[in-house]
Coordinates of C-alpha atoms and ligand atoms in Angstrom, one line a residue:
M1 CA 10.7 55.2 -7.2
S2 CA 12.4 55.4 -3.8
T3 CA 11.4 58.0 -1.2
S4 CA 13.4 59.3 1.7
S5 CA 12.3 58.2 5.2
D6 CA 11.6 60.8 7.7
T7 CA 11.8 59.4 11.2
S8 CA 11.3 62.0 13.9
N9 CA 13.9 62.6 16.6
T10 CA 13.4 60.1 19.4
A11 CA 15.0 59.9 22.8
L12 CA 18.6 61.1 22.6
A13 CA 20.9 63.0 25.0
P14 CA 19.4 66.3 26.2
A15 CA 19.6 69.1 23.6
V16 CA 22.2 71.8 23.6
E17 CA 20.4 75.0 22.6
E18 CA 21.8 77.7 20.3
T19 CA 20.2 80.7 18.7
Y20 CA 20.7 82.0 15.1
D21 CA 19.1 84.5 12.7
L22 CA 19.1 81.9 10.0
V23 CA 19.6 78.1 9.8
V24 CA 20.2 76.4 6.4
I25 CA 19.5 72.7 6.1
G26 CA 21.9 71.1 3.6
A27 CA 25.3 72.2 2.5
G28 CA 25.1 71.6 -1.2
P29 CA 25.6 74.4 -3.8
G30 CA 22.2 75.9 -2.8
G31 CA 22.8 75.7 0.9
Y32 CA 26.4 76.8 1.2
V33 CA 25.9 79.8 -1.1
A34 CA 22.8 80.9 0.9
A35 CA 24.7 80.6 4.2
I36 CA 27.7 82.6 2.9
R37 CA 25.4 85.3 1.4
A38 CA 23.3 85.7 4.6
A39 CA 26.5 85.9 6.7
Q40 CA 27.9 88.6 4.3
L41 CA 24.6 90.5 5.0
G42 CA 25.3 90.4 8.8
A43 CA 23.1 87.5 9.8
R44 CA 24.2 85.0 12.5
V45 CA 24.0 81.7 10.4
A46 CA 24.3 78.0 11.0
I47 CA 24.4 75.4 8.3
V48 CA 23.3 71.8 9.1
E49 CA 24.7 69.0 7.0
K50 CA 24.2 65.3 7.6
Q51 CA 26.8 63.8 5.2
Y52 CA 29.2 66.0 3.3
I53 CA 29.9 69.7 2.8
G54 CA 29.4 70.5 -0.9
G55 CA 26.4 68.2 -1.3
T56 CA 25.7 66.1 -4.3
C57 CA 27.4 68.5 -6.7
L58 CA 30.9 68.6 -5.1
N59 CA 31.0 65.1 -3.8
V60 CA 29.2 62.8 -6.2
G61 CA 27.9 65.0 -9.0
C62 CA 29.2 67.9 -11.1
I63 CA 32.8 68.0 -9.9
P64 CA 33.8 64.3 -9.7
S65 CA 32.1 63.6 -13.0
K66 CA 33.8 66.5 -14.7
A67 CA 37.2 65.4 -13.3
L68 CA 36.7 61.9 -14.9
L69 CA 35.3 63.4 -18.1
H70 CA 38.4 65.6 -18.4
I71 CA 40.7 62.6 -18.0
A72 CA 38.6 60.5 -20.5
E73 CA 38.8 63.4 -23.1
E74 CA 42.5 63.7 -22.7
Y75 CA 42.9 59.9 -23.1
R76 CA 40.8 60.0 -26.2
R77 CA 43.0 62.6 -27.8
F78 CA 45.6 59.9 -28.4
D79 CA 43.3 58.5 -31.1
T80 CA 43.8 61.6 -33.4
M81 CA 47.2 62.8 -32.3
A82 CA 49.0 61.3 -35.3
E83 CA 47.0 63.6 -37.6
L84 CA 48.6 66.5 -35.8
G85 CA 52.1 65.1 -36.2
I86 CA 52.3 63.7 -32.6
M87 CA 53.3 60.1 -33.2
A88 CA 52.6 58.8 -29.7
Q89 CA 51.6 55.2 -28.8
K90 CA 48.2 55.2 -26.9
P91 CA 49.3 54.5 -23.3
D92 CA 47.6 52.2 -20.8
F93 CA 44.8 53.6 -18.7
D94 CA 45.0 53.3 -14.9
M95 CA 41.5 53.6 -13.5
A96 CA 42.7 53.6 -9.9
A97 CA 44.9 56.7 -10.6
A98 CA 42.1 58.5 -12.3
V99 CA 39.8 57.8 -9.3
R100 CA 42.5 59.1 -7.0
H101 CA 42.8 62.3 -9.0
K102 CA 39.0 62.7 -8.8
A103 CA 39.1 62.2 -5.0
K104 CA 41.9 64.8 -4.7
V105 CA 39.8 67.4 -6.6
V106 CA 36.7 66.7 -4.5
K107 CA 38.7 66.9 -1.2
Q108 CA 40.3 70.2 -2.2
L109 CA 37.0 71.8 -3.2
T110 CA 35.0 70.5 -0.3
S111 CA 37.6 71.6 2.3
G112 CA 37.7 75.0 0.4
V113 CA 34.0 75.4 0.9
A114 CA 34.2 74.4 4.6
S115 CA 37.0 77.0 5.1
L116 CA 34.9 79.6 3.2
L117 CA 31.9 79.0 5.5
K118 CA 34.1 79.3 8.6
A119 CA 35.8 82.4 7.3
N120 CA 32.4 84.0 6.8
G121 CA 31.5 83.2 10.4
V122 CA 29.0 80.5 9.5
T123 CA 28.7 77.7 12.1
I124 CA 28.8 74.3 10.6
V125 CA 26.6 71.7 12.5
M126 CA 27.2 68.2 11.2
G127 CA 24.1 66.0 11.7
R128 CA 20.7 65.3 10.4
G129 CA 18.3 68.3 10.7
V130 CA 14.6 68.0 11.4
V131 CA 12.2 70.9 11.2
D132 CA 8.9 70.2 12.8
E133 CA 7.8 73.8 13.2
P134 CA 9.0 77.2 12.0
G135 CA 11.8 78.7 14.2
V136 CA 13.2 75.4 15.5
V137 CA 15.7 72.9 14.0
T138 CA 16.8 69.8 15.9
V139 CA 20.0 68.1 14.8
D140 CA 21.0 64.6 15.8
Q141 CA 24.7 64.5 15.6
P142 CA 26.8 61.5 14.7
E143 CA 28.4 61.4 18.1
G144 CA 25.0 60.8 19.7
T145 CA 24.3 64.4 20.9
R146 CA 21.3 66.5 19.9
K147 CA 21.4 70.2 19.2
L148 CA 18.4 72.4 19.2
L149 CA 18.7 75.5 17.1
R150 CA 16.3 78.4 17.6
T151 CA 16.2 80.7 14.6
Q152 CA 14.2 83.5 12.9
K153 CA 14.4 82.0 9.4
I154 CA 15.1 78.6 7.9
I155 CA 16.3 77.8 4.3
L156 CA 15.6 74.2 3.3
A157 CA 18.2 72.9 0.8
Q158 CA 18.1 69.1 1.2
G159 CA 18.7 68.6 -2.5
S160 CA 17.7 65.4 -4.4
V161 CA 18.3 61.7 -4.4
T162 CA 18.8 59.2 -7.3
A163 CA 15.6 57.7 -8.5
K164 CA 15.5 53.9 -8.1
P165 CA 12.9 52.5 -10.4
P166 CA 11.1 49.3 -9.2
F167 CA 12.6 47.1 -12.0
P168 CA 13.0 43.5 -11.0
G169 CA 16.7 42.9 -10.6
I170 CA 17.5 46.6 -9.7
D171 CA 19.4 45.5 -6.6
G172 CA 21.6 42.9 -8.4
A173 CA 25.4 42.9 -8.6
N174 CA 26.9 45.2 -11.2
V175 CA 23.8 47.4 -11.3
I176 CA 25.1 50.9 -10.5
F177 CA 23.9 54.5 -10.2
S178 CA 25.9 57.6 -10.9
T179 CA 27.7 57.6 -7.5
E180 CA 29.1 54.1 -8.0
A181 CA 30.0 54.9 -11.7
L182 CA 32.5 57.5 -10.2
E183 CA 34.3 54.8 -8.2
L184 CA 34.6 51.8 -10.4
P185 CA 37.7 49.6 -9.7
K186 CA 38.4 49.1 -13.5
V187 CA 37.1 50.3 -16.9
P188 CA 34.0 48.2 -17.7
E189 CA 34.3 46.0 -20.8
S190 CA 30.7 46.8 -21.6
L191 CA 28.0 49.0 -20.1
I192 CA 24.2 49.5 -20.7
C193 CA 22.9 53.0 -19.7
I194 CA 19.3 52.9 -18.8
G195 CA 18.0 56.3 -19.7
G196 CA 19.4 58.8 -22.2
G197 CA 19.3 61.9 -20.1
V198 CA 22.2 64.1 -19.1
I199 CA 23.8 61.7 -16.6
A200 CA 23.6 58.8 -19.1
V201 CA 25.1 60.8 -22.0
E202 CA 27.9 62.1 -19.9
F203 CA 28.9 58.7 -18.5
A204 CA 28.4 57.1 -22.0
C205 CA 30.8 59.6 -23.5
L206 CA 33.3 59.1 -20.6
F207 CA 33.4 55.2 -20.6
N208 CA 33.3 55.0 -24.4
A209 CA 36.5 57.2 -24.5
L210 CA 38.1 54.7 -22.1
G211 CA 37.3 51.7 -24.3
T212 CA 34.0 50.5 -22.9
K213 CA 31.4 49.1 -25.3
V214 CA 28.4 51.4 -24.4
T215 CA 24.7 50.9 -25.2
I216 CA 22.1 53.7 -24.4
V217 CA 18.5 52.6 -23.9
E218 CA 16.1 55.5 -23.8
M219 CA 12.3 55.3 -23.7
L220 CA 11.6 58.6 -25.4
P221 CA 12.2 59.3 -29.2
S222 CA 15.3 61.4 -28.3
M223 CA 18.2 61.5 -25.8
I224 CA 18.2 64.7 -23.6
A225 CA 14.6 65.3 -24.7
Y226 CA 14.3 68.9 -23.6
E227 CA 17.3 70.0 -25.7
E228 CA 17.3 71.6 -29.2
P229 CA 16.6 68.5 -31.5
E230 CA 19.2 69.5 -34.1
V231 CA 21.9 69.5 -31.4
V232 CA 20.8 66.2 -30.0
K233 CA 20.9 64.7 -33.5
Q234 CA 24.5 65.9 -33.9
L235 CA 25.4 64.3 -30.6
E236 CA 23.7 61.1 -31.7
K237 CA 25.6 61.1 -34.9
T238 CA 28.9 61.7 -33.1
F239 CA 28.2 58.9 -30.5
K240 CA 27.2 56.4 -33.2
K241 CA 30.5 57.2 -35.1
R242 CA 32.4 56.4 -31.9
G243 CA 30.6 53.1 -31.6
I244 CA 28.0 53.9 -28.9
A245 CA 24.8 52.0 -29.7
I246 CA 21.6 54.1 -29.1
H247 CA 18.1 52.5 -28.8
L248 CA 15.4 55.1 -28.6
N249 CA 11.6 54.6 -28.0
T250 CA 12.8 51.6 -25.9
R251 CA 11.4 51.3 -22.4
V252 CA 13.4 49.2 -19.9
E253 CA 11.3 46.8 -17.8
S254 CA 13.7 44.5 -15.9
I255 CA 17.3 43.6 -15.2
G256 CA 18.6 40.1 -14.9
D257 CA 21.6 37.8 -15.4
A258 CA 22.5 35.3 -18.1
N259 CA 25.8 33.7 -19.1
G260 CA 27.9 35.7 -16.6
Q261 CA 26.5 39.0 -18.0
K262 CA 23.9 41.5 -16.8
T263 CA 20.8 41.5 -19.1
V264 CA 18.3 44.4 -19.6
T265 CA 14.9 43.6 -21.0
A266 CA 13.0 46.4 -22.7
V267 CA 10.2 47.0 -25.1
G268 CA 11.3 48.8 -28.3
P269 CA 9.6 49.9 -31.5
D270 CA 9.7 46.3 -32.8
G271 CA 8.7 44.6 -29.6
P272 CA 10.6 43.0 -26.7
I273 CA 14.4 43.3 -26.9
T274 CA 17.2 42.1 -24.5
F275 CA 20.6 43.7 -24.1
S276 CA 23.6 42.3 -22.2
A277 CA 26.7 43.8 -20.7
E278 CA 29.1 43.6 -17.8
Y279 CA 27.6 46.6 -16.0
V280 CA 24.2 48.4 -16.0
L281 CA 24.1 52.1 -15.2
V282 CA 20.6 53.3 -14.1
A283 CA 20.1 57.0 -14.8
V284 CA 16.4 57.6 -15.0
G285 CA 16.3 60.9 -13.0
R286 CA 16.5 62.3 -9.5
G287 CA 13.7 63.1 -7.1
A288 CA 13.6 66.0 -4.6
N289 CA 14.5 65.0 -1.0
P290 CA 12.0 66.4 1.5
E291 CA 13.9 64.8 4.3
G292 CA 13.4 66.0 7.9
I293 CA 10.3 68.2 7.1
K294 CA 7.4 65.8 7.7
G295 CA 6.3 68.0 10.6
L296 CA 6.2 71.1 8.3
I297 CA 4.3 69.2 5.7
D298 CA 1.8 68.2 8.4
R299 CA 1.5 71.9 9.2
G300 CA 0.5 72.7 5.7
L301 CA 3.8 73.3 3.8
A302 CA 2.6 73.2 0.2
M303 CA 4.2 70.4 -1.8
D304 CA 4.1 69.4 -5.5
R305 CA 4.8 65.7 -5.2
S306 CA 8.2 65.5 -3.4
R307 CA 9.1 69.2 -4.3
V308 CA 8.5 72.1 -1.9
V309 CA 6.4 74.8 -3.6
V310 CA 8.0 78.3 -3.6
N311 CA 7.4 81.7 -5.1
D312 CA 10.0 83.8 -6.9
K313 CA 11.4 85.0 -3.6
M314 CA 12.0 81.3 -2.7
E315 CA 9.4 81.6 0.1
T316 CA 7.4 78.5 0.9
T317 CA 3.8 78.7 2.1
L318 CA 4.9 78.8 5.7
P319 CA 6.3 82.1 7.1
G320 CA 10.0 82.3 7.7
I321 CA 10.7 79.1 5.7
Y322 CA 12.4 79.2 2.3
A323 CA 13.3 76.4 -0.1
I324 CA 15.9 76.3 -2.8
G325 CA 17.8 74.0 -5.3
D326 CA 16.8 70.5 -6.2
L327 CA 14.4 70.4 -3.3
S328 CA 12.2 73.1 -4.9
G329 CA 13.1 71.6 -8.2
K330 CA 12.4 74.3 -10.8
T331 CA 15.5 72.7 -12.5
Q332 CA 18.1 70.4 -11.1
L333 CA 21.2 72.4 -11.9
A334 CA 23.9 73.5 -9.4
H335 CA 24.2 77.1 -10.7
V336 CA 20.4 77.6 -10.5
A337 CA 20.5 76.3 -6.9
M338 CA 23.3 78.8 -6.2
A339 CA 21.3 81.7 -7.7
E340 CA 18.2 80.6 -5.7
G341 CA 20.4 80.4 -2.6
E342 CA 21.4 84.1 -2.9
V343 CA 17.8 85.1 -3.5
A344 CA 16.6 83.2 -0.5
A345 CA 19.4 84.5 1.7
E346 CA 18.7 88.1 0.7
N347 CA 15.0 87.9 1.4
A348 CA 15.6 86.1 4.7
T349 CA 17.8 88.9 5.8
G350 CA 15.4 91.7 5.0
Q351 CA 16.4 92.6 1.4
E352 CA 14.1 92.2 -1.6
A353 CA 15.3 89.8 -4.3
H354 CA 13.4 87.8 -7.0
M355 CA 14.5 84.8 -9.0
S356 CA 14.1 84.8 -12.8
Y357 CA 14.3 81.6 -14.9
A358 CA 14.2 83.4 -18.2
A359 CA 17.9 82.9 -19.0
F360 CA 19.8 80.1 -17.2
P361 CA 22.4 78.0 -19.1
R362 CA 21.9 74.2 -19.6
P363 CA 25.3 72.6 -19.9
V364 CA 26.1 69.0 -20.9
Y365 CA 29.7 68.0 -20.5
T366 CA 30.0 65.5 -23.3
F367 CA 32.8 65.9 -25.8
P368 CA 31.8 67.8 -27.9
E369 CA 30.1 69.8 -25.2
I370 CA 26.5 71.0 -25.4
A371 CA 25.1 74.2 -23.9
S372 CA 21.8 76.0 -24.4
V373 CA 19.8 78.9 -23.0
G374 CA 16.3 80.1 -23.4
L375 CA 13.9 78.7 -25.9
T376 CA 14.4 76.0 -28.6
E377 CA 13.6 77.0 -32.2
A378 CA 10.2 75.3 -32.0
Q379 CA 9.3 77.0 -28.7
A380 CA 10.4 80.4 -30.0
R381 CA 8.4 80.1 -33.3
E382 CA 5.3 79.3 -31.3
Q383 CA 5.8 82.5 -29.3
D384 CA 7.1 84.7 -32.2
P385 CA 6.3 83.5 -35.7
G386 CA 8.7 86.1 -37.0
A387 CA 11.7 84.7 -35.2
K388 CA 14.9 84.2 -37.3
V389 CA 17.6 81.5 -36.9
G390 CA 21.3 81.9 -37.4
T391 CA 23.5 78.8 -37.6
M392 CA 27.3 78.9 -37.6
P393 CA 29.2 75.7 -38.3
W394 CA 32.4 75.3 -36.3
V395 CA 34.2 74.3 -39.5
A396 CA 34.0 78.0 -40.6
N397 CA 35.9 79.2 -37.4
G398 CA 39.7 79.5 -37.6
K399 CA 40.4 78.7 -33.9
A400 CA 38.2 75.6 -34.1
L401 CA 39.9 74.4 -37.2
A402 CA 43.4 75.1 -35.7
A403 CA 42.3 73.1 -32.6
D404 CA 40.9 70.2 -34.7
A405 CA 37.5 70.7 -33.1
T406 CA 35.1 71.4 -35.9
E407 CA 32.3 69.1 -35.0
G408 CA 29.0 70.9 -34.4
F409 CA 27.6 74.3 -34.7
I410 CA 26.0 77.3 -32.9
K411 CA 22.3 78.0 -33.4
V412 CA 20.9 81.3 -32.2
I413 CA 17.2 82.3 -32.3
V414 CA 16.5 86.0 -32.7
G415 CA 13.1 87.5 -32.0
S416 CA 11.2 90.1 -34.1
Y417 CA 12.7 93.0 -32.1
G418 CA 16.3 91.7 -32.4
E419 CA 16.3 90.1 -29.0
I420 CA 17.8 86.7 -28.4
L421 CA 15.1 84.2 -27.6
G422 CA 17.4 81.2 -27.3
A423 CA 20.6 79.6 -28.3
A424 CA 22.1 76.1 -28.5
I425 CA 25.8 75.3 -29.0
I426 CA 27.4 71.9 -29.7
G427 CA 31.1 72.1 -30.0
P428 CA 34.3 73.2 -28.4
D429 CA 34.0 75.0 -25.0
A430 CA 30.2 75.3 -25.5
T431 CA 29.6 75.5 -21.7
N432 CA 31.8 78.6 -21.4
L433 CA 30.7 80.2 -24.6
I434 CA 26.9 80.1 -23.7
T435 CA 27.5 82.8 -21.1
E436 CA 27.7 85.6 -23.7
Y437 CA 24.2 84.8 -25.0
T438 CA 23.0 84.3 -21.4
L439 CA 24.2 87.7 -20.5
A440 CA 22.6 89.2 -23.6
M441 CA 19.3 87.6 -22.8
H442 CA 19.5 88.6 -19.1
G443 CA 20.4 92.2 -20.0
E444 CA 17.8 92.3 -22.8
L445 CA 20.5 93.2 -25.3
T446 CA 19.6 93.0 -29.0
V447 CA 21.7 91.5 -31.8
S448 CA 23.0 95.1 -32.6
E449 CA 25.0 95.1 -29.3
I450 CA 26.5 91.7 -30.1
N451 CA 27.3 92.7 -33.7
E452 CA 28.8 96.0 -32.6
T453 CA 31.0 94.3 -30.0
I454 CA 34.5 93.6 -31.3
H455 CA 35.3 90.0 -30.5
P456 CA 39.0 88.9 -30.4
H457 CA 40.4 87.0 -33.4
P458 CA 41.1 84.1 -33.7
T459 CA 38.8 82.8 -31.0
L460 CA 35.8 80.5 -30.6
S461 CA 33.9 83.5 -29.2
E462 CA 33.9 85.3 -32.5
A463 CA 31.7 82.5 -33.9
L464 CA 28.9 83.7 -31.4
R465 CA 28.8 87.0 -33.3
E466 CA 29.0 85.2 -36.7
A467 CA 25.9 83.1 -35.7
V468 CA 24.0 86.3 -34.9
L469 CA 25.1 87.8 -38.2
A470 CA 23.9 84.7 -39.9
A471 CA 20.4 85.2 -38.6
D472 CA 20.3 88.4 -40.7
K473 CA 21.8 86.5 -43.7
R474 CA 25.0 88.6 -43.3
A475 CA 27.5 86.1 -42.2
I476 CA 31.0 87.1 -43.3
H477 CA 33.0 84.0 -42.8
F478 CA 30.8 81.5 -44.6
Y479 CA 28.6 81.9 -47.7
Q480 CA 24.8 82.1 -47.1
R481 CA 22.4 81.7 -50.1
K482 CA 20.0 84.7 -50.2
Ligands
FAD1 P1 22.5 68.9 -3.0 O1 23.8 69.2 -3.7 O2 21.9 67.6 -3.3 O3 22.8 69.1 -1.5 C1 21.9 68.7 -0.5 C2 22.6 68.5 0.8 O4 21.6 68.4 1.9 C3 23.4 67.2 0.8 O5 24.7 67.4 1.2 C4 22.7 66.3 1.8 O6 23.5 65.4 2.5 C5 22.1 67.4 2.8 N1 20.9 66.9 3.5 C6 19.8 66.3 3.0 N2 18.9 66.1 4.0 C7 19.4 66.7 5.2 C8 19.0 66.8 6.5 N3 17.8 66.4 6.9 N4 19.8 67.3 7.4 C9 21.1 67.8 7.0 N5 21.5 67.7 5.8 C10 20.7 67.2 4.8 N6 24.4 70.2 -12.1 C11 25.1 71.1 -12.8 O7 24.6 72.3 -12.8 N7 26.2 70.8 -13.6 C12 26.7 69.6 -13.6 O8 27.7 69.3 -14.3 C13 26.0 68.5 -12.9 N8 26.5 67.3 -12.9 C14 25.9 66.3 -12.2 C15 26.4 65.0 -12.2 C16 25.8 64.0 -11.5 C17 26.4 62.6 -11.5 C18 24.7 64.3 -10.6 C19 24.1 63.3 -9.8 C20 24.2 65.6 -10.6 C21 24.8 66.6 -11.3 N9 24.3 67.9 -11.3 C22 24.9 68.9 -12.1 C23 23.1 68.3 -10.5 C24 23.6 69.0 -9.2 O9 24.5 68.1 -8.5 C25 22.4 69.4 -8.4 O10 21.5 70.2 -9.1 C26 22.9 70.2 -7.2 O11 23.8 69.5 -6.4 C27 21.7 70.7 -6.3 O12 22.2 71.4 -5.2 P2 21.4 71.5 -3.9 O13 22.2 72.3 -3.0 O14 20.0 71.8 -4.1 O15 21.4 70.0 -3.3
NAD2 P1 17.0 62.9 -16.7 O1 15.6 63.2 -16.3 O2 17.8 64.0 -17.4 O3 17.0 61.7 -17.7 C1 16.4 60.5 -17.4 C2 16.1 59.7 -18.7 O4 15.7 58.4 -18.4 C3 14.9 60.4 -19.4 O5 15.3 60.7 -20.7 C4 13.8 59.3 -19.4 O6 13.0 59.3 -20.5 C5 14.6 58.0 -19.3 N1 13.9 56.9 -18.7 C6 13.1 56.9 -17.6 N2 12.7 55.6 -17.4 C7 13.1 54.8 -18.4 C8 13.0 53.5 -18.7 N3 12.2 52.6 -18.0 N4 13.6 53.0 -19.8 C9 14.3 53.8 -20.6 N5 14.5 55.1 -20.3 C10 13.9 55.6 -19.2 O7 17.8 62.4 -15.4 P2 19.3 62.1 -15.2 O8 20.0 61.9 -16.4 O9 19.3 60.9 -14.2 O10 19.8 63.4 -14.5 C11 19.2 63.8 -13.2 C12 19.4 65.3 -13.1 O11 20.8 65.6 -12.8 C13 19.0 66.1 -14.3 O12 17.8 66.7 -14.1 C14 20.1 67.1 -14.5 O13 19.6 68.4 -14.4 C15 21.1 66.8 -13.4 N6 22.4 66.7 -14.1 C16 22.9 67.8 -14.7 C17 24.1 67.7 -15.4 C18 24.6 68.9 -16.1 O14 24.2 70.0 -15.9 N7 25.6 68.7 -17.0 C19 24.8 66.5 -15.4 C20 24.3 65.4 -14.7 C21 23.1 65.5 -14.1

């Protein structure tokens, strides 16, 4: 896998010196949220960013991928419109226009974040930050100047970088990673996704909807292996129905070229197997980016491989130094990075805050969407043999039927005391709906509070209550055998 280089600052123009209470390194969702929160609490804050405000998430991650997924989902709707009485011809697809829309969304959001930072009084310092010792950050700026920032506290938020496996052929033409997949000049005729994790399933769904012949090659027995197996099975079924080929238990070993196509050689359950396509998307994970902190590591900053070790206050093992987001790597999710950013900012400015990972949502933006929180059924049963499961199929929900979105279900796992141990949804608007169960878990509500809450009708949200009722074998809107 690739690692980031960490060259120290060599001779540059003499340093301009500035003083702050807090310096944040990296302006991704972890870093910019931390900077704003600390400024709200009265700290004099600078944020150092080497490439782009908004980080991976806003520039080449969450936001651009969701912009293109949205377009692909809209385009796919033409396939089923006739059933709804809309007799439209499927129009042509203009990839360049879609990429322009994506770029517009990214620009609007990243400029918005830059304005928010400024409005909150945060100083933006563009350049690569290096921290060799607590209290001092040096920044080499693109124009060739060096700034030296003296500061009480530092929050490290350098995020993560795409893993580049050492496959022969990895550097060949038409071998792309998620960033390039967001900028393709045309819709690929065919695409092999190496890996069946979140990035691969989102892009597989996107390009399949645009007409690409997609093949997923995953070395584990399941795509998105951490997810509730029943939910992944449903996604697999849906993908296969749409023509996506899925090869599980198949480990990729090399990439090559033959007959004007890319080839991917793997070892599957029946031995060696070769796939071919126009493009290969490599999506085998992302690694933490401990860039610019070699000096701190030499001073004893505790690391777990490339991740910075932190406690629940986001404190590292060196005083005055915090780490958050993909760099500390408890998960690799933007909303978790943001939550950690707030916790770190509060602790760095003299408050007391602790991070809890008991209830954070795990969204996947395929169509249908997937979202889960807490434990899977198997994990819950290990912890609480008396746990009960309620399952609500979307086909029993009026709003889903009306919207022609009945694929999938809600599954909720209820503990012996009526508490929610976990939930997984596959279906319409799953990534928004999961918030109700997340709030219930975070607030330690029991199913009684959900049952006694009147949900509006007809909505998708009433199905969340119905699933909870189903755990007690008292569903109203579909029949459950006793
Ligand atoms: P980052 O966003 O990676 O930001 C780190 C910043 O630090 C970067 O701007 C970098 O330039 C800067 N930096 C690094 N080193 C230095 C240095 N030495 N000096 C100055 N600056 C430096 N997550 C979700 O929750 N939902 C999604 O839908 C989602 N979709 C994704 C789709 C894709 C294609 C990808 C790749 C990721 C997606 N993620 C998603 C993951 C999400 O992007 C990350 O979890 C999130 O960006 C982590 O935030 P962060 O602030 O820790 O780091
Ligand atoms: P991932 O870890 O989710 O999946 C990588 C997959 O590649 C794994 O399933 C792994 O078994 C497989 N793999 C590895 N080597 C292989 C090989 N040689 N042959 C075949 N399969 C192989 O990583 P990702 O999909 O690259 O995503 C990176 C991170 O980005 C994730 O951790 C995720 O949190 C974040 N992300 C989140 C979202 C979201 O929240 N919706 C979207 C995109 C990305």
